[in-house]
PDB file of C-alpha atoms in Angstrom:
ATOM      1  CA  MET A   1      94.380  89.356  99.239  1.00 60.00           C
ATOM      2  CA  GLN A   2      93.593  85.816 100.446  1.00 87.00           C
ATOM      3  CA  ALA A   3      93.093  84.753 104.074  1.00 90.00           C
ATOM      4  CA  HIS A   4      96.201  82.533 103.983  1.00 92.00           C
ATOM      5  CA  ALA A   5      98.352  85.593 103.793  1.00 93.00           C
ATOM      6  CA  PHE A   6      97.386  86.250 107.447  1.00 94.00           C
ATOM      7  CA  ALA A   7      98.603  82.854 108.759  1.00 93.00           C
ATOM      8  CA  PRO A   8      98.291  81.569 111.470  1.00 94.00           C
ATOM      9  CA  TYR A   9      95.041  83.569 111.743  1.00 95.00           C
ATOM     10  CA  GLU A  10      93.524  82.425 108.474  1.00 95.00           C
ATOM     11  CA  ALA A  11      90.071  81.700 109.922  1.00 95.00           C
ATOM     12  CA  LEU A  12      89.815  85.065 111.570  1.00 96.00           C
ATOM     13  CA  ALA A  13      91.087  86.819 108.427  1.00 95.00           C
ATOM     14  CA  GLU A  14      88.552  84.940 106.218  1.00 96.00           C
ATOM     15  CA  THR A  15      85.760  86.282 108.442  1.00 96.00           C
ATOM     16  CA  LEU A  16      87.001  89.870 108.671  1.00 96.00           C
ATOM     17  CA  ILE A  17      88.550  90.552 105.257  1.00 95.00           C
ATOM     18  CA  PRO A  18      85.158  91.411 103.678  1.00 93.00           C
ATOM     19  CA  HIS A  19      84.904  94.255 106.187  1.00 93.00           C
ATOM     20  CA  ALA A  20      88.516  95.286 106.233  1.00 90.00           C
ATOM     21  CA  ALA A  21      88.694  98.051 103.594  1.00 84.00           C
ATOM     22  CA  GLU A  22      86.363 100.212 101.633  1.00 76.00           C
ATOM     23  CA  GLY A  23      86.753 102.746  98.855  1.00 75.00           C
ATOM     24  CA  ASP A  24      89.507 102.887  96.286  1.00 78.00           C
ATOM     25  CA  ASP A  25      92.375 104.395  98.263  1.00 82.00           C
ATOM     26  CA  GLY A  26      95.468 102.373  97.305  1.00 82.00           C
ATOM     27  CA  SER A  27      97.351 103.611 100.390  1.00 81.00           C
ATOM     28  CA  HIS A  28      94.703 102.095 102.726  1.00 83.00           C
ATOM     29  CA  ASP A  29      93.853  98.891 100.883  1.00 89.00           C
ATOM     30  CA  LEU A  30      94.263  95.258 101.747  1.00 93.00           C
ATOM     31  CA  ALA A  31      97.868  95.349 100.801  1.00 94.00           C
ATOM     32  CA  HIS A  32      98.425  98.050 103.400  1.00 95.00           C
ATOM     33  CA  ILE A  33      96.509  95.951 105.992  1.00 95.00           C
ATOM     34  CA  HIS A  34      98.712  92.938 105.158  1.00 96.00           C
ATOM     35  CA  ARG A  35     101.891  95.028 105.619  1.00 97.00           C
ATOM     36  CA  VAL A  36     100.552  96.284 108.973  1.00 97.00           C
ATOM     37  CA  PHE A  37      99.832  92.673 109.935  1.00 97.00           C
ATOM     38  CA  ARG A  38     103.356  91.663 109.109  1.00 97.00           C
ATOM     39  CA  ASN A  39     104.746  94.558 111.157  1.00 98.00           C
ATOM     40  CA  ALA A  40     102.397  93.750 114.023  1.00 98.00           C
ATOM     41  CA  THR A  41     103.293  90.062 114.086  1.00 97.00           C
ATOM     42  CA  ARG A  42     106.971  90.951 114.057  1.00 97.00           C
ATOM     43  CA  ILE A  43     106.519  93.205 117.067  1.00 98.00           C
ATOM     44  CA  HIS A  44     104.112  90.812 118.767  1.00 98.00           C
ATOM     45  CA  ALA A  45     106.710  88.026 118.562  1.00 97.00           C
ATOM     46  CA  GLN A  46     109.038  90.127 120.762  1.00 97.00           C
ATOM     47  CA  GLU A  47     106.606  92.077 122.899  1.00 98.00           C
ATOM     48  CA  GLY A  48     103.754  89.638 123.509  1.00 97.00           C
ATOM     49  CA  GLY A  49     100.069  90.479 123.803  1.00 96.00           C
ATOM     50  CA  ASP A  50      96.812  88.923 122.820  1.00 97.00           C
ATOM     51  CA  GLY A  51      97.192  87.765 119.198  1.00 96.00           C
ATOM     52  CA  LYS A  52      93.494  87.381 118.425  1.00 96.00           C
ATOM     53  CA  VAL A  53      92.729  90.987 119.626  1.00 97.00           C
ATOM     54  CA  LEU A  54      95.721  92.304 117.812  1.00 98.00           C
ATOM     55  CA  VAL A  55      94.936  90.673 114.451  1.00 97.00           C
ATOM     56  CA  ALA A  56      91.315  91.735 114.626  1.00 98.00           C
ATOM     57  CA  SER A  57      92.476  95.256 115.327  1.00 98.00           C
ATOM     58  CA  VAL A  58      94.799  95.134 112.351  1.00 97.00           C
ATOM     59  CA  LEU A  59      92.140  93.747 110.008  1.00 97.00           C
ATOM     60  CA  LEU A  60      89.556  96.345 110.979  1.00 97.00           C
ATOM     61  CA  HIS A  61      91.640  99.457 111.676  1.00 95.00           C
ATOM     62  CA  ASP A  62      90.817 101.014 108.342  1.00 91.00           C
ATOM     63  CA  CYS A  63      87.305  99.617 107.920  1.00 90.00           C
ATOM     64  CA  VAL A  64      85.908 103.122 107.399  1.00 89.00           C
ATOM     65  CA  ALA A  65      87.470 105.097 104.497  1.00 81.00           C
ATOM     66  CA  VAL A  66      87.999 108.835 105.098  1.00 78.00           C
ATOM     67  CA  GLU A  67      90.051 110.815 102.566  1.00 71.00           C
ATOM     68  CA  LYS A  68      93.146 112.689 103.827  1.00 70.00           C
ATOM     69  CA  ASN A  69      91.593 116.013 102.885  1.00 67.00           C
ATOM     70  CA  SER A  70      88.214 115.305 104.439  1.00 67.00           C
ATOM     71  CA  PRO A  71      87.037 117.462 107.403  1.00 66.00           C
ATOM     72  CA  LEU A  72      86.178 114.134 109.055  1.00 63.00           C
ATOM     73  CA  ARG A  73      89.802 112.901 108.877  1.00 68.00           C
ATOM     74  CA  ALA A  74      90.395 113.267 112.623  1.00 71.00           C
ATOM     75  CA  GLN A  75      87.276 111.175 113.257  1.00 81.00           C
ATOM     76  CA  ALA A  76      88.390 108.250 111.019  1.00 86.00           C
ATOM     77  CA  SER A  77      89.618 106.007 113.800  1.00 90.00           C
ATOM     78  CA  ARG A  78      86.551 106.645 115.961  1.00 92.00           C
ATOM     79  CA  LEU A  79      84.259 105.771 113.036  1.00 91.00           C
ATOM     80  CA  ALA A  80      86.269 102.600 112.394  1.00 93.00           C
ATOM     81  CA  ALA A  81      86.180 101.607 116.010  1.00 95.00           C
ATOM     82  CA  GLU A  82      82.392 102.019 116.110  1.00 95.00           C
ATOM     83  CA  LYS A  83      81.980  99.929 112.958  1.00 95.00           C
ATOM     84  CA  ALA A  84      84.352  97.247 114.276  1.00 96.00           C
ATOM     85  CA  SER A  85      82.448  97.057 117.477  1.00 97.00           C
ATOM     86  CA  GLY A  86      79.248  96.238 115.540  1.00 96.00           C
ATOM     87  CA  ILE A  87      80.980  93.708 113.360  1.00 97.00           C
ATOM     88  CA  LEU A  88      82.503  91.795 116.249  1.00 97.00           C
ATOM     89  CA  SER A  89      79.298  91.968 118.299  1.00 97.00           C
ATOM     90  CA  ASP A  90      77.441  90.325 115.415  1.00 96.00           C
ATOM     91  CA  LEU A  91      80.135  87.631 115.369  1.00 96.00           C
ATOM     92  CA  GLY A  92      79.512  86.882 119.056  1.00 96.00           C
ATOM     93  CA  TRP A  93      82.690  88.358 120.544  1.00 97.00           C
ATOM     94  CA  ASN A  94      82.512  89.234 124.236  1.00 97.00           C
ATOM     95  CA  ASP A  95      82.528  92.795 125.544  1.00 97.00           C
ATOM     96  CA  THR A  96      86.067  92.632 126.894  1.00 97.00           C
ATOM     97  CA  GLU A  97      87.517  91.552 123.575  1.00 97.00           C
ATOM     98  CA  ILE A  98      85.464  94.079 121.662  1.00 98.00           C
ATOM     99  CA  GLN A  99      86.559  96.904 123.956  1.00 97.00           C
ATOM    100  CA  ALA A 100      90.195  95.813 123.531  1.00 98.00           C
ATOM    101  CA  VAL A 101      89.845  95.882 119.710  1.00 98.00           C
ATOM    102  CA  THR A 102      88.058  99.203 119.574  1.00 97.00           C
ATOM    103  CA  HIS A 103      90.534 100.810 121.882  1.00 97.00           C
ATOM    104  CA  ALA A 104      93.373  99.760 119.670  1.00 97.00           C
ATOM    105  CA  ILE A 105      91.592 101.031 116.535  1.00 97.00           C
ATOM    106  CA  LEU A 106      90.616 104.290 118.195  1.00 95.00           C
ATOM    107  CA  THR A 107      94.130 105.126 119.307  1.00 95.00           C
ATOM    108  CA  HIS A 108      96.142 103.937 116.276  1.00 93.00           C
ATOM    109  CA  SER A 109      95.607 107.137 114.267  1.00 87.00           C
ATOM    110  CA  PHE A 110      98.049 110.014 114.192  1.00 80.00           C
ATOM    111  CA  SER A 111      95.162 112.402 113.481  1.00 77.00           C
ATOM    112  CA  ALA A 112      93.145 111.207 116.489  1.00 78.00           C
ATOM    113  CA  ASN A 113      95.967 112.078 118.894  1.00 82.00           C
ATOM    114  CA  ILE A 114      94.790 109.619 121.569  1.00 88.00           C
ATOM    115  CA  ALA A 115      97.404 107.735 123.610  1.00 92.00           C
ATOM    116  CA  PRO A 116      97.162 103.906 123.425  1.00 95.00           C
ATOM    117  CA  GLU A 117      96.910 102.242 126.844  1.00 96.00           C
ATOM    118  CA  THR A 118      97.097  98.536 126.121  1.00 97.00           C
ATOM    119  CA  LEU A 119      99.948  96.519 124.649  1.00 98.00           C
ATOM    120  CA  GLU A 120      97.805  95.551 121.649  1.00 98.00           C
ATOM    121  CA  ALA A 121      96.938  99.176 120.983  1.00 97.00           C
ATOM    122  CA  LYS A 122     100.587 100.165 121.205  1.00 98.00           C
ATOM    123  CA  ILE A 123     101.575  97.450 118.768  1.00 98.00           C
ATOM    124  CA  LEU A 124      98.908  98.411 116.289  1.00 98.00           C
ATOM    125  CA  GLN A 125      99.935 102.045 116.383  1.00 97.00           C
ATOM    126  CA  ASP A 126     103.579 101.105 115.869  1.00 98.00           C
ATOM    127  CA  ALA A 127     102.762  98.659 113.063  1.00 98.00           C
ATOM    128  CA  ASP A 128     100.576 101.163 111.228  1.00 96.00           C
ATOM    129  CA  ARG A 129     103.166 103.955 111.537  1.00 96.00           C
ATOM    130  CA  LEU A 130     105.911 101.722 110.258  1.00 97.00           C
ATOM    131  CA  ASP A 131     103.975 101.620 106.993  1.00 97.00           C
ATOM    132  CA  ALA A 132     104.166 105.441 106.839  1.00 95.00           C
ATOM    133  CA  ILE A 133     107.984 105.573 106.878  1.00 95.00           C
ATOM    134  CA  GLY A 134     110.696 103.867 104.908  1.00 94.00           C
ATOM    135  CA  MET A 135     110.446 103.157 101.212  1.00 96.00           C
ATOM    136  CA  VAL A 136     106.727 102.206 101.330  1.00 96.00           C
ATOM    137  CA  GLY A 137     105.981 105.273 103.387  1.00 96.00           C
ATOM    138  CA  ALA A 138     107.651 107.460 100.761  1.00 97.00           C
ATOM    139  CA  ALA A 139     105.701 105.692  97.949  1.00 96.00           C
ATOM    140  CA  ARG A 140     102.439 106.193  99.866  1.00 96.00           C
ATOM    141  CA  CYS A 141     103.245 109.876 100.391  1.00 96.00           C
ATOM    142  CA  PHE A 142     103.622 110.449  96.616  1.00 96.00           C
ATOM    143  CA  TYR A 143     100.597 108.300  95.863  1.00 95.00           C
ATOM    144  CA  ILE A 144      98.343 110.374  98.189  1.00 94.00           C
ATOM    145  CA  ALA A 145      99.811 113.629  96.868  1.00 94.00           C
ATOM    146  CA  GLY A 146      98.831 112.561  93.358  1.00 94.00           C
ATOM    147  CA  ARG A 147      95.385 111.436  94.558  1.00 92.00           C
ATOM    148  CA  MET A 148      94.849 114.862  96.202  1.00 91.00           C
ATOM    149  CA  GLY A 149      96.199 116.765  93.190  1.00 95.00           C
ATOM    150  CA  SER A 150      99.272 118.101  94.967  1.00 96.00           C
ATOM    151  CA  ALA A 151     102.527 119.066  93.188  1.00 97.00           C
ATOM    152  CA  LEU A 152     105.683 117.159  93.954  1.00 97.00           C
ATOM    153  CA  TYR A 153     107.541 120.173  95.275  1.00 98.00           C
ATOM    154  CA  ASP A 154     107.775 123.953  95.132  1.00 98.00           C
ATOM    155  CA  PRO A 155     110.379 124.609  92.440  1.00 97.00           C
ATOM    156  CA  ALA A 156     111.186 128.020  93.889  1.00 97.00           C
ATOM    157  CA  ASP A 157     111.801 126.773  97.411  1.00 98.00           C
ATOM    158  CA  PRO A 158     111.737 122.923  97.702  1.00 97.00           C
ATOM    159  CA  LEU A 159     112.806 122.834 101.318  1.00 95.00           C
ATOM    160  CA  ALA A 160     110.453 125.608 102.475  1.00 96.00           C
ATOM    161  CA  LYS A 161     113.335 127.805 103.768  1.00 96.00           C
ATOM    162  CA  ASN A 162     111.389 130.984 103.113  1.00 97.00           C
ATOM    163  CA  ARG A 163     107.736 129.811 103.233  1.00 97.00           C
ATOM    164  CA  PRO A 164     105.501 127.801 105.576  1.00 97.00           C
ATOM    165  CA  LEU A 165     105.382 124.083 105.014  1.00 97.00           C
ATOM    166  CA  ASP A 166     102.279 123.146 103.041  1.00 97.00           C
ATOM    167  CA  ASP A 167     101.843 119.390 102.452  1.00 94.00           C
ATOM    168  CA  ARG A 168      98.448 119.935 100.857  1.00 93.00           C
ATOM    169  CA  ARG A 169     100.231 121.710  97.948  1.00 96.00           C
ATOM    170  CA  PHE A 170     103.578 119.981  97.842  1.00 97.00           C
ATOM    171  CA  ALA A 171     104.271 116.286  98.425  1.00 97.00           C
ATOM    172  CA  ILE A 172     107.770 116.542  99.899  1.00 97.00           C
ATOM    173  CA  ASP A 173     106.586 119.033 102.515  1.00 97.00           C
ATOM    174  CA  HIS A 174     104.895 116.014 104.153  1.00 96.00           C
ATOM    175  CA  PHE A 175     108.222 114.534 104.999  1.00 97.00           C
ATOM    176  CA  GLU A 176     109.140 117.401 107.285  1.00 96.00           C
ATOM    177  CA  ASN A 177     105.558 118.237 108.332  1.00 94.00           C
ATOM    178  CA  LYS A 178     104.792 114.695 109.561  1.00 94.00           C
ATOM    179  CA  LEU A 179     106.783 111.695 108.417  1.00 96.00           C
ATOM    180  CA  PHE A 180     110.161 112.655 109.995  1.00 96.00           C
ATOM    181  CA  LYS A 181     108.363 113.192 113.302  1.00 94.00           C
ATOM    182  CA  LEU A 182     106.917 109.670 113.527  1.00 94.00           C
ATOM    183  CA  ALA A 183     110.073 107.800 114.554  1.00 94.00           C
ATOM    184  CA  ASP A 184     110.177 109.584 117.878  1.00 93.00           C
ATOM    185  CA  GLY A 185     106.764 108.505 118.928  1.00 93.00           C
ATOM    186  CA  PHE A 186     106.890 104.683 118.824  1.00 97.00           C
ATOM    187  CA  GLN A 187     105.433 102.803 121.756  1.00 97.00           C
ATOM    188  CA  THR A 188     107.348  99.551 121.876  1.00 98.00           C
ATOM    189  CA  GLU A 189     111.079  98.833 121.918  1.00 98.00           C
ATOM    190  CA  THR A 190     110.823  96.533 118.921  1.00 98.00           C
ATOM    191  CA  GLY A 191     108.813  99.175 117.039  1.00 98.00           C
ATOM    192  CA  ARG A 192     111.418 101.813 117.851  1.00 98.00           C
ATOM    193  CA  GLN A 193     114.237  99.652 116.531  1.00 97.00           C
ATOM    194  CA  ILE A 194     112.491  99.023 113.207  1.00 98.00           C
ATOM    195  CA  ALA A 195     111.414 102.677 112.956  1.00 97.00           C
ATOM    196  CA  LYS A 196     115.024 103.812 113.273  1.00 97.00           C
ATOM    197  CA  GLU A 197     115.994 101.829 110.202  1.00 97.00           C
ATOM    198  CA  ARG A 198     112.970 102.943 108.153  1.00 97.00           C
ATOM    199  CA  HIS A 199     113.478 106.583 109.194  1.00 97.00           C
ATOM    200  CA  GLU A 200     116.975 106.413 107.761  1.00 97.00           C
ATOM    201  CA  ARG A 201     115.587 105.011 104.504  1.00 97.00           C
ATOM    202  CA  LEU A 202     112.985 107.805 104.384  1.00 96.00           C
ATOM    203  CA  GLN A 203     115.728 110.372 104.752  1.00 97.00           C
ATOM    204  CA  GLN A 204     117.665 108.726 101.938  1.00 97.00           C
ATOM    205  CA  VAL A 205     114.616 108.945  99.675  1.00 97.00           C
ATOM    206  CA  LEU A 206     114.318 112.661 100.265  1.00 97.00           C
ATOM    207  CA  ASP A 207     118.060 113.249  99.873  1.00 97.00           C
ATOM    208  CA  LEU A 208     118.129 111.395  96.502  1.00 97.00           C
ATOM    209  CA  PHE A 209     115.024 113.222  95.388  1.00 97.00           C
ATOM    210  CA  LEU A 210     116.541 116.589  96.175  1.00 97.00           C
ATOM    211  CA  ASP A 211     119.722 115.612  94.403  1.00 97.00           C
ATOM    212  CA  GLU A 212     117.802 115.065  91.201  1.00 97.00           C
ATOM    213  CA  ILE A 213     115.872 118.360  91.218  1.00 96.00           C
TER     214      ILE A 213
END
């Protein structure tokens, strides 16, 4: 992924891309960061906010890799925020800008369960969650399930009508356990509008999947 993909913030992207992603998780790679950037810039165009802070937050929001099944998963955004603070400090950013970026990174995560307070933080959270629903969200769900060694579904009870949901064992359980809940928690009006469309696509994916099994 080249810096020009993050126009008009190419210079900032060129500086931060080397820090943006670590590990080999294809659901949290530079392609994911670019999709989040596109979502964020679409929301930013309607909602406003500080573009420099927002783009830095996007580029560094996953700068620490923590696997989905790690006991440290709920700490991932805090670890990323701390690393981002050091990176931006070394680049000469002032404290106000650094605090704005680290707050956005800290609060973007579903697992962290911390409410975003600034517009940039709200946009980042919405932009990141948009990548968890819709067609890409479904693809990422199945990718992560395979990475974690989960089955696609429980053949005896696919919809968990007579068992607890268990998205560590069955991929499609994650739709009901988390993904279908995301659309109700968007922070910006623009994010909510996009989320409604993608939520409907996500439901279609599951409906078509169930039709084939």
